[in-house]
């Protein structure tokens, strides 16, 4: 027996009941559910301070919610939550606890690993981050020739890039004068294009890697060091390089001094690490106080998740409805559409958070699953997405549940723009739900004076099935605190879904095979490897042929 329960969700009473319930609901329409229950908005929304979460536009009724809650109970969700918060090693395949909540808690003493509180370590690194960013933002950090550091380049990939990059972009209105850049891709054009506008004397690199072995990051870090050494001296390197890692020895071997190494721990998963020292570039962009507000927003979400009844628990509801749409209504992907330009990187961030966590096909006993787990996550900022992929959302064959996210108060003074943005934010979920019948299309075309033949020909193309589910997240304003809350809700949604699907959400073995093969291919490409397989040998021949010079 492992730490987490092993319960195949499809063997529960709730799952069987949900299957037949789904057949009944497929005969219904979401607007019909609104008509049947005048209190539907109140019943199917939760307001938590500055956030409204409206889940009323799902093809789900009170019975659905009741059965989903029963499913959560039958698989032991409450017990799993308790184990996670108690620091039990629920990441069983790696033998680690999952405690990113400790990084943002106002009550850190309660978090323990192997019986030992982690609060003091967390606080020490936060103090180190505050000292570093305060000095940087006051212009007290100078490069090798005394020039004030003005640019920070974060070199990292995956969780060491997507989270800090997304948050930094989302909180643009809070930016300081220090400019923060991100380099992730091993494609040399990424580093080259970032370095193009920079000068080594006022640039500081943060090498961000939990393991400090990730090939892309180490390759870029070495290239950045060479670029620096074209102008600066080895002896001044500590002025220009800092590291964020749980492998401090490797960072020291790279040449980074101990005082410039910001530690985090193996109980912080890479894709859940933006709250740790991995958030250093965020601090450089928005200042430490704002970073703390981000943490406090996430902490509030943790408290809500830990204490609210499942019926009012935002991440639990997000997870349960997602399971409803995926496992009972046949959805295979979910779109995330922020009506807030600065949040446009949220879909990419969530791609890693969700798909690296729950893209699994064996259960906690290693047995193959016969039900779907992680959806494909995709999306883009509204209204841009409307002019790209919304055709498919409205009239495509696949049903894609959507999360629409926006805020009432903008950070700019273009009121008309903002009203239009909000109008679109309201219109799209409504259009997805209501659709347009062929009769309505015909009446409209007749009123425009088209003849009957043209009306009959055009009508099928202009009708909208509707009945497509979505959730709305409406904030007062996208502040650091509000953003922290939103991200933490998505994190807990991922956890709840992993528990219900009986999988391990906190490992990522699926990325290893390709990594290993890439090392072999590198050796083949550079002539230092063994005999390549015939199909690779063919490609290597073409590469040799195509090579310039
Ligand atoms: O993509 C695999 C992965 O291990 C992610 O889980 C992680 O966020 C990323 O690589 C980067 O890892 P590291 O921070 O160790 O460089």
XYZ file of C-alpha atoms and ligand atoms in Angstrom:
565
model
C 0.000 0.000 0.000
C 1.351 3.417 -0.916
C 0.889 6.797 0.705
C -2.002 7.860 -1.492
C -5.103 5.709 -1.884
C -5.320 3.473 -4.890
C -8.891 3.721 -6.079
C -9.850 3.299 -9.686
C -12.461 6.079 -10.045
C -14.414 4.067 -12.622
C -15.175 1.435 -9.971
C -16.975 3.926 -7.701
C -20.757 4.178 -7.385
C -20.512 7.844 -8.303
C -18.778 7.089 -11.624
C -21.548 4.663 -12.728
C -24.203 7.144 -11.641
C -22.421 9.940 -13.503
C -22.332 7.862 -16.707
C -26.113 7.452 -16.807
C -26.663 10.995 -15.546
C -24.513 12.271 -18.447
C -26.784 10.521 -20.965
C -29.767 12.405 -19.499
C -27.977 15.739 -19.466
C -26.814 15.394 -23.072
C -30.490 15.824 -23.981
C -30.554 19.213 -22.197
C -29.344 22.678 -23.043
C -27.439 24.992 -20.729
C -29.917 27.860 -21.302
C -32.662 25.378 -20.390
C -30.948 24.781 -17.059
C -30.968 28.552 -16.471
C -34.696 28.653 -17.255
C -35.435 25.740 -14.897
C -33.618 27.376 -12.000
C -33.803 31.137 -11.553
C -31.134 30.950 -8.840
C -28.669 29.150 -11.120
C -26.169 32.023 -11.194
C -26.084 32.110 -7.373
C -25.880 28.330 -7.123
C -23.198 28.009 -9.781
C -20.820 30.810 -8.844
C -18.489 31.594 -5.961
C -17.317 35.045 -5.015
C -14.099 35.192 -3.036
C -13.203 38.809 -2.231
C -11.966 40.342 -5.468
C -12.735 37.279 -7.620
C -15.953 35.987 -9.126
C -15.792 32.389 -10.369
C -18.861 31.709 -12.511
C -19.271 28.075 -13.566
C -22.944 28.305 -14.518
C -22.288 27.824 -18.251
C -21.545 24.117 -17.959
C -23.979 21.408 -18.979
C -24.283 20.414 -15.347
C -27.040 20.642 -12.750
C -27.277 20.232 -8.964
C -27.319 16.455 -9.307
C -24.134 16.570 -11.393
C -22.364 18.583 -8.716
C -23.618 16.243 -6.018
C -22.395 13.143 -7.870
C -19.034 14.728 -8.645
C -18.625 15.568 -4.991
C -19.488 11.973 -4.141
C -16.793 10.850 -6.589
C -14.256 13.057 -4.794
C -15.304 11.542 -1.486
C -15.225 7.962 -2.728
C -11.625 8.292 -3.965
C -10.518 9.981 -0.720
C -9.770 13.544 -1.852
C -9.889 14.981 1.692
C -7.369 12.403 2.899
C -5.031 13.157 -0.030
C -5.238 16.898 0.688
C -4.402 16.312 4.310
C -1.400 14.190 3.315
C -0.104 16.797 0.899
C -0.378 19.663 3.426
C 1.168 17.426 6.113
C 4.285 16.944 3.973
C 3.841 13.217 3.379
C 5.907 12.083 0.355
C 2.914 11.947 -1.998
C 5.281 12.239 -4.978
C 5.838 8.531 -4.476
C 7.878 7.691 -7.573
C 10.457 10.289 -6.558
C 9.984 9.805 -2.805
C 9.304 13.500 -2.109
C 6.680 15.643 -0.430
C 4.869 18.346 -2.397
C 5.057 21.536 -0.389
C 5.112 24.594 -2.640
C 2.399 25.960 -0.296
C 5.104 26.362 2.387
C 6.824 28.954 0.199
C 3.875 31.334 0.358
C 2.447 30.587 3.765
C 2.027 33.125 6.530
C 2.035 30.135 8.819
C 5.215 28.404 7.718
C 5.933 26.561 10.979
C 3.159 24.116 10.157
C 5.036 22.739 7.116
C 7.448 19.937 7.911
C 9.631 17.588 5.902
C 10.712 14.418 7.727
C 9.274 15.977 10.868
C 11.475 19.091 10.601
C 9.921 22.534 9.984
C 11.032 24.153 6.735
C 9.964 27.711 7.598
C 13.386 28.987 8.638
C 14.997 27.883 5.356
C 12.217 29.496 3.352
C 12.560 32.723 5.320
C 16.354 32.790 4.927
C 16.076 32.599 1.124
C 13.305 35.211 1.079
C 15.580 37.528 3.089
C 18.390 36.885 0.625
C 16.042 37.675 -2.279
C 14.853 40.880 -0.606
C 18.398 42.069 0.018
C 19.438 41.270 -3.551
C 16.468 42.952 -5.243
C 16.372 45.959 -2.932
C 20.001 46.693 -3.801
C 19.368 46.071 -7.502
C 16.321 48.332 -7.649
C 18.085 51.086 -5.703
C 20.849 51.017 -8.316
C 23.368 49.705 -5.805
C 24.487 46.726 -7.870
C 27.314 47.526 -10.218
C 29.052 45.545 -12.929
C 32.802 45.131 -13.532
C 33.485 48.730 -14.576
C 31.209 50.335 -12.008
C 28.177 50.703 -14.301
C 24.862 50.143 -12.554
C 23.162 46.840 -13.465
C 20.141 47.628 -15.636
C 19.379 44.279 -17.265
C 18.706 40.879 -15.777
C 18.650 37.806 -18.025
C 17.030 34.689 -16.614
C 18.422 31.541 -18.217
C 16.184 28.551 -17.506
C 13.633 26.308 -19.178
C 10.327 24.618 -18.284
C 9.390 25.429 -14.710
C 12.520 27.558 -14.382
C 11.248 29.815 -17.151
C 7.505 29.583 -17.869
C 6.259 30.606 -14.410
C 8.563 33.584 -13.806
C 8.227 34.684 -17.432
C 4.408 34.544 -17.350
C 4.155 36.407 -14.033
C 6.719 39.027 -15.044
C 4.763 39.715 -18.218
C 1.395 39.692 -16.411
C 2.577 42.293 -13.907
C 4.010 44.739 -16.429
C 2.236 47.724 -14.820
C 4.329 47.108 -11.685
C 7.710 46.988 -13.430
C 10.755 48.783 -12.056
C 13.443 50.368 -14.234
C 15.437 47.151 -14.294
C 14.652 45.239 -17.454
C 14.186 41.514 -17.150
C 14.723 39.192 -20.115
C 14.232 35.456 -20.476
C 16.239 32.938 -22.463
C 15.037 29.347 -22.523
C 15.496 27.726 -25.912
C 18.735 25.963 -26.827
C 18.158 27.453 -30.289
C 21.061 29.915 -30.313
C 18.886 32.560 -31.906
C 17.109 33.013 -28.568
C 20.213 33.957 -26.588
C 21.671 35.862 -29.542
C 18.585 38.025 -29.995
C 18.380 38.842 -26.273
C 22.103 39.665 -26.019
C 21.991 41.813 -29.136
C 20.631 44.834 -27.288
C 22.690 44.320 -24.108
C 26.094 45.315 -22.749
C 28.007 42.912 -20.462
C 28.979 45.676 -18.014
C 25.396 46.371 -16.909
C 23.885 42.897 -17.373
C 23.367 40.238 -14.736
C 22.518 36.610 -15.546
C 20.427 34.381 -13.319
C 21.086 30.739 -14.134
C 17.863 29.080 -12.973
C 17.834 25.317 -12.849
C 16.601 23.087 -10.071
C 18.988 20.311 -11.109
C 21.688 22.530 -12.652
C 22.148 19.783 -15.229
C 19.455 20.643 -17.796
C 21.267 20.638 -21.093
C 19.536 23.638 -22.687
C 20.125 25.818 -19.625
C 23.734 24.795 -19.108
C 24.525 25.290 -22.803
C 23.008 28.778 -22.722
C 24.668 29.620 -19.396
C 28.089 28.653 -20.780
C 27.467 30.698 -23.936
C 26.417 33.686 -21.778
C 29.571 33.326 -19.705
C 31.705 33.316 -22.870
C 29.888 36.456 -24.066
C 30.603 38.128 -20.725
C 34.253 37.048 -20.784
C 34.768 38.788 -24.112
C 34.716 42.044 -22.085
C 34.842 41.182 -18.381
C 37.310 39.256 -16.216
C 36.871 35.892 -14.571
C 37.504 37.576 -11.183
C 34.404 39.808 -11.582
C 32.089 37.044 -12.684
C 30.228 37.066 -9.361
C 29.007 40.589 -10.188
C 27.290 39.237 -13.282
C 26.123 35.720 -12.471
C 23.717 34.405 -9.841
C 22.179 30.947 -9.614
C 18.866 29.563 -8.436
C 19.074 25.840 -7.790
C 18.704 22.940 -5.414
C 22.114 21.682 -6.603
C 24.360 24.292 -4.974
C 27.559 22.266 -5.561
C 27.016 22.309 -9.332
C 26.396 26.075 -9.242
C 29.654 26.582 -7.336
C 31.523 24.459 -9.890
C 30.118 26.733 -12.577
C 31.953 29.565 -10.818
C 29.103 31.199 -8.939
C 29.919 32.286 -5.398
C 27.918 30.920 -2.493
C 26.364 34.310 -1.625
C 24.947 34.568 -5.155
C 23.329 31.131 -5.020
C 19.646 31.090 -4.108
C 18.560 27.694 -2.937
C 15.313 25.814 -3.233
C 14.463 22.279 -2.322
C 13.438 18.975 -3.833
C 9.984 19.263 -2.252
C 9.278 22.115 -4.692
C 8.362 20.718 -8.117
C 9.851 22.611 -11.076
C 6.463 23.612 -12.495
C 5.292 24.730 -9.039
C 8.439 26.701 -8.255
C 7.708 30.315 -9.196
C 7.033 31.003 -5.496
C 10.570 29.946 -4.586
C 13.846 31.635 -5.528
C 12.868 30.732 -9.103
C 10.742 33.889 -8.662
C 13.922 36.008 -8.411
C 13.462 37.532 -11.901
C 9.883 38.430 -10.886
C 11.287 40.253 -7.838
C 13.800 42.051 -10.040
C 10.957 43.248 -12.260
C 8.320 44.218 -9.669
C 10.262 44.575 -6.405
C 10.208 42.330 -3.368
C 7.100 43.869 -1.769
C 4.998 43.137 -4.812
C 6.438 39.620 -4.943
C 5.264 39.153 -1.373
C 1.769 40.230 -2.417
C 1.859 37.537 -5.111
C 2.769 35.023 -2.394
C 0.026 36.248 -0.080
C -2.601 35.897 -2.834
C -1.511 32.307 -3.370
C -1.558 31.702 0.372
C -5.145 32.918 0.499
C -5.998 30.424 -2.243
C -4.283 27.664 -0.234
C -6.354 28.534 2.835
C -9.526 28.515 0.778
C -8.605 25.154 -0.804
C -7.755 23.622 2.560
C -10.796 24.869 4.437
C -13.778 25.492 2.117
C -16.451 22.801 1.679
C -16.148 21.026 -1.635
C -19.429 22.703 -2.774
C -17.799 26.155 -2.505
C -14.221 25.227 -3.096
C -13.029 26.954 -6.272
C -10.172 24.612 -7.280
C -12.241 21.550 -6.358
C -15.119 22.772 -8.529
C -12.702 23.638 -11.367
C -11.293 20.105 -11.213
C -14.625 18.319 -10.886
C -16.208 20.163 -13.801
C -13.140 19.535 -15.910
C -13.461 15.807 -15.131
C -17.158 16.006 -15.973
C -16.428 17.586 -19.344
C -13.523 15.245 -20.128
C -14.611 11.864 -18.801
C -18.372 12.128 -19.232
C -18.986 14.701 -21.965
C -16.130 13.733 -24.294
C -13.932 16.857 -24.265
C -10.256 16.206 -24.991
C -8.841 19.721 -24.706
C -9.411 22.876 -22.696
C -8.801 26.439 -23.831
C -7.612 29.202 -21.508
C -8.440 32.652 -22.811
C -7.361 35.658 -20.763
C -9.082 38.877 -21.792
C -6.030 40.702 -20.511
C -3.124 41.117 -22.886
C -0.450 40.912 -20.187
C -1.728 37.460 -19.245
C -1.196 36.089 -22.722
C 1.495 33.654 -21.550
C -0.886 31.961 -19.123
C -1.867 29.202 -21.610
C 1.790 28.221 -22.195
C 2.466 28.249 -18.471
C -0.579 26.040 -17.856
C 0.436 23.699 -20.654
C 3.437 22.643 -18.608
C 1.657 22.799 -15.251
C -1.252 20.630 -16.395
C 0.172 18.394 -19.112
C 3.495 17.593 -17.432
C 1.569 16.789 -14.244
C -1.427 14.851 -15.473
C -0.362 13.597 -18.901
C -0.091 10.059 -17.549
C -1.427 6.701 -18.744
C -0.726 4.364 -15.827
C -2.369 4.420 -12.414
C -0.640 4.559 -9.026
C -0.001 0.822 -9.202
C 1.585 1.174 -12.621
C -1.413 -0.386 -14.398
C -2.619 1.021 -17.756
C -5.615 3.339 -17.555
C -8.740 2.911 -19.641
C -10.016 6.460 -19.132
C -8.746 9.832 -20.248
C -6.463 11.954 -18.071
C -4.925 15.341 -18.931
C -6.636 17.386 -21.610
C -4.556 19.274 -24.145
C -4.278 22.839 -22.843
C -4.135 25.669 -25.309
C -5.331 29.216 -25.804
C -4.349 32.809 -26.427
C -5.343 36.262 -25.265
C -8.810 37.482 -26.146
C -9.667 39.258 -28.338
C -6.762 38.070 -30.542
C -7.885 34.450 -30.254
C -11.318 35.374 -31.584
C -9.705 36.139 -34.932
C -7.693 32.945 -34.930
C -9.235 29.792 -33.466
C -12.706 30.801 -32.264
C -14.260 29.550 -35.513
C -13.435 26.047 -34.288
C -14.696 26.751 -30.761
C -18.064 27.844 -32.142
C -18.591 25.521 -35.095
C -15.911 22.804 -34.936
C -16.726 19.150 -34.272
C -14.866 19.062 -30.928
C -16.341 20.478 -27.748
C -13.677 22.589 -26.058
C -14.474 23.831 -22.538
C -13.057 27.345 -22.137
C -11.843 29.388 -19.184
C -12.419 33.097 -19.786
C -10.421 35.389 -17.484
C -10.647 39.160 -17.141
C -10.692 42.126 -14.754
C -13.112 45.005 -14.281
C -10.456 47.665 -13.714
C -7.632 48.034 -16.218
C -4.170 49.456 -15.577
C -4.554 52.006 -18.379
C -6.863 54.928 -19.037
C -8.329 53.850 -22.396
C -11.840 53.375 -21.079
C -13.473 52.688 -24.413
C -10.945 49.949 -25.221
C -11.603 48.354 -21.888
C -15.383 48.408 -22.277
C -14.974 46.735 -25.644
C -12.657 44.125 -24.142
C -15.168 43.368 -21.380
C -18.027 43.283 -23.886
C -16.175 40.572 -25.816
C -15.360 38.733 -22.596
C -19.101 38.607 -21.865
C -20.223 37.920 -25.433
C -18.109 34.873 -26.255
C -19.188 32.546 -23.417
C -22.761 33.594 -24.112
C -22.446 32.847 -27.825
C -20.857 29.470 -27.059
C -23.756 28.629 -24.774
C -26.718 29.987 -26.732
C -25.657 29.300 -30.311
C -28.060 30.159 -33.135
C -30.750 27.891 -34.561
C -31.223 27.343 -38.289
C -34.660 28.967 -38.009
C -33.154 32.095 -36.473
C -30.590 32.176 -39.274
C -33.334 31.824 -41.913
C -35.419 34.613 -40.397
C -32.371 36.862 -40.310
C -31.481 36.121 -43.931
C -35.085 36.695 -45.035
C -35.104 40.061 -43.293
C -32.051 40.952 -45.364
C -34.044 40.226 -48.537
C -32.380 36.982 -49.666
C -34.498 34.654 -51.797
C -35.614 31.281 -50.394
C -33.108 29.285 -52.428
C -30.141 31.298 -51.139
C -31.523 31.161 -47.607
C -31.765 27.359 -47.699
C -28.254 27.026 -49.131
C -26.618 29.355 -46.597
C -28.498 28.487 -43.423
C -26.580 25.293 -42.420
C -23.277 27.170 -42.531
C -24.515 30.041 -40.419
C -26.090 28.044 -37.614
C -24.345 27.533 -34.272
C -25.027 24.433 -32.201
C -24.251 26.250 -28.940
C -24.428 24.306 -25.667
C -20.643 24.638 -25.324
C -19.309 24.920 -21.765
C -17.169 27.653 -20.245
C -16.097 29.164 -16.918
C -15.631 32.848 -16.171
C -13.022 34.271 -13.797
C -13.623 37.946 -13.201
C -11.249 39.943 -10.989
C -11.534 43.501 -9.721
C -8.064 44.136 -11.043
C -5.066 42.007 -11.993
C -2.805 42.837 -9.063
C 0.093 40.694 -7.785
C -2.236 39.425 -5.055
C -5.023 38.515 -7.500
C -2.595 36.785 -9.854
C -1.121 34.727 -7.013
C -4.604 33.539 -6.175
C -5.459 32.600 -9.751
C -2.268 30.595 -10.301
C -2.632 28.747 -6.995
C -6.204 27.798 -7.901
C -5.006 26.232 -11.130
C -2.242 24.396 -9.226
C -4.771 22.880 -6.851
C -7.095 22.002 -9.713
C -4.230 19.920 -11.151
C -3.696 18.175 -7.810
C -7.406 17.356 -7.379
C -7.640 15.928 -10.876
C -4.564 13.762 -10.343
C -6.113 12.402 -7.154
C -9.406 11.608 -8.871
C -7.687 9.995 -11.850
C -5.584 7.813 -9.512
C -2.306 8.960 -11.066
C 0.894 10.572 -9.790
C 0.857 14.268 -10.741
C 4.246 15.329 -9.442
C 6.695 13.312 -11.511
C 7.535 13.737 -15.207
C 9.281 10.597 -16.422
C 7.829 11.198 -19.865
C 10.430 13.870 -20.625
C 13.407 11.558 -20.058
C 13.399 9.380 -23.189
C 13.754 12.275 -25.616
C 16.424 13.906 -23.416
C 18.544 10.735 -23.482
C 18.151 10.312 -27.235
C 19.092 13.964 -27.830
C 22.429 13.286 -26.116
C 23.026 10.341 -28.455
C 22.013 12.392 -31.503
C 24.388 15.170 -30.451
C 27.209 12.653 -30.382
C 26.226 11.352 -33.813
C 25.990 14.881 -35.204
C 29.399 15.859 -33.887
C 31.025 12.576 -34.898
C 31.767 11.442 -31.353
C 29.088 8.758 -31.044
C 28.667 5.138 -32.005
C 26.910 3.731 -35.058
C 23.535 5.507 -35.619
C 20.403 3.500 -36.516
C 19.747 3.278 -40.299
C 16.897 5.811 -40.257
C 19.008 8.320 -38.333
C 22.013 7.614 -40.576
C 19.863 8.683 -43.566
C 18.968 11.958 -41.873
C 22.587 12.577 -40.907
C 23.544 12.165 -44.567
C 20.995 14.822 -45.569
C 22.216 17.154 -42.819
C 25.800 16.715 -44.057
C 24.639 17.408 -47.591
C 22.682 20.530 -46.651
C 25.415 22.013 -44.487
C 26.866 25.285 -45.768
C 30.592 25.509 -46.465
O 10.848 19.408 -18.779
C 11.357 18.610 -17.777
C 11.840 19.405 -16.603
O 12.437 18.533 -15.713
C 10.741 20.220 -15.918
O 9.985 19.493 -15.041
C 11.524 21.311 -15.303
O 10.710 22.391 -14.940
C 12.476 21.640 -16.419
O 12.803 20.383 -16.981
C 13.716 22.381 -16.023
O 14.461 21.672 -15.063
P 15.587 22.377 -14.226
O 14.981 23.460 -13.422
O 16.186 21.292 -13.375
O 16.605 22.930 -15.196
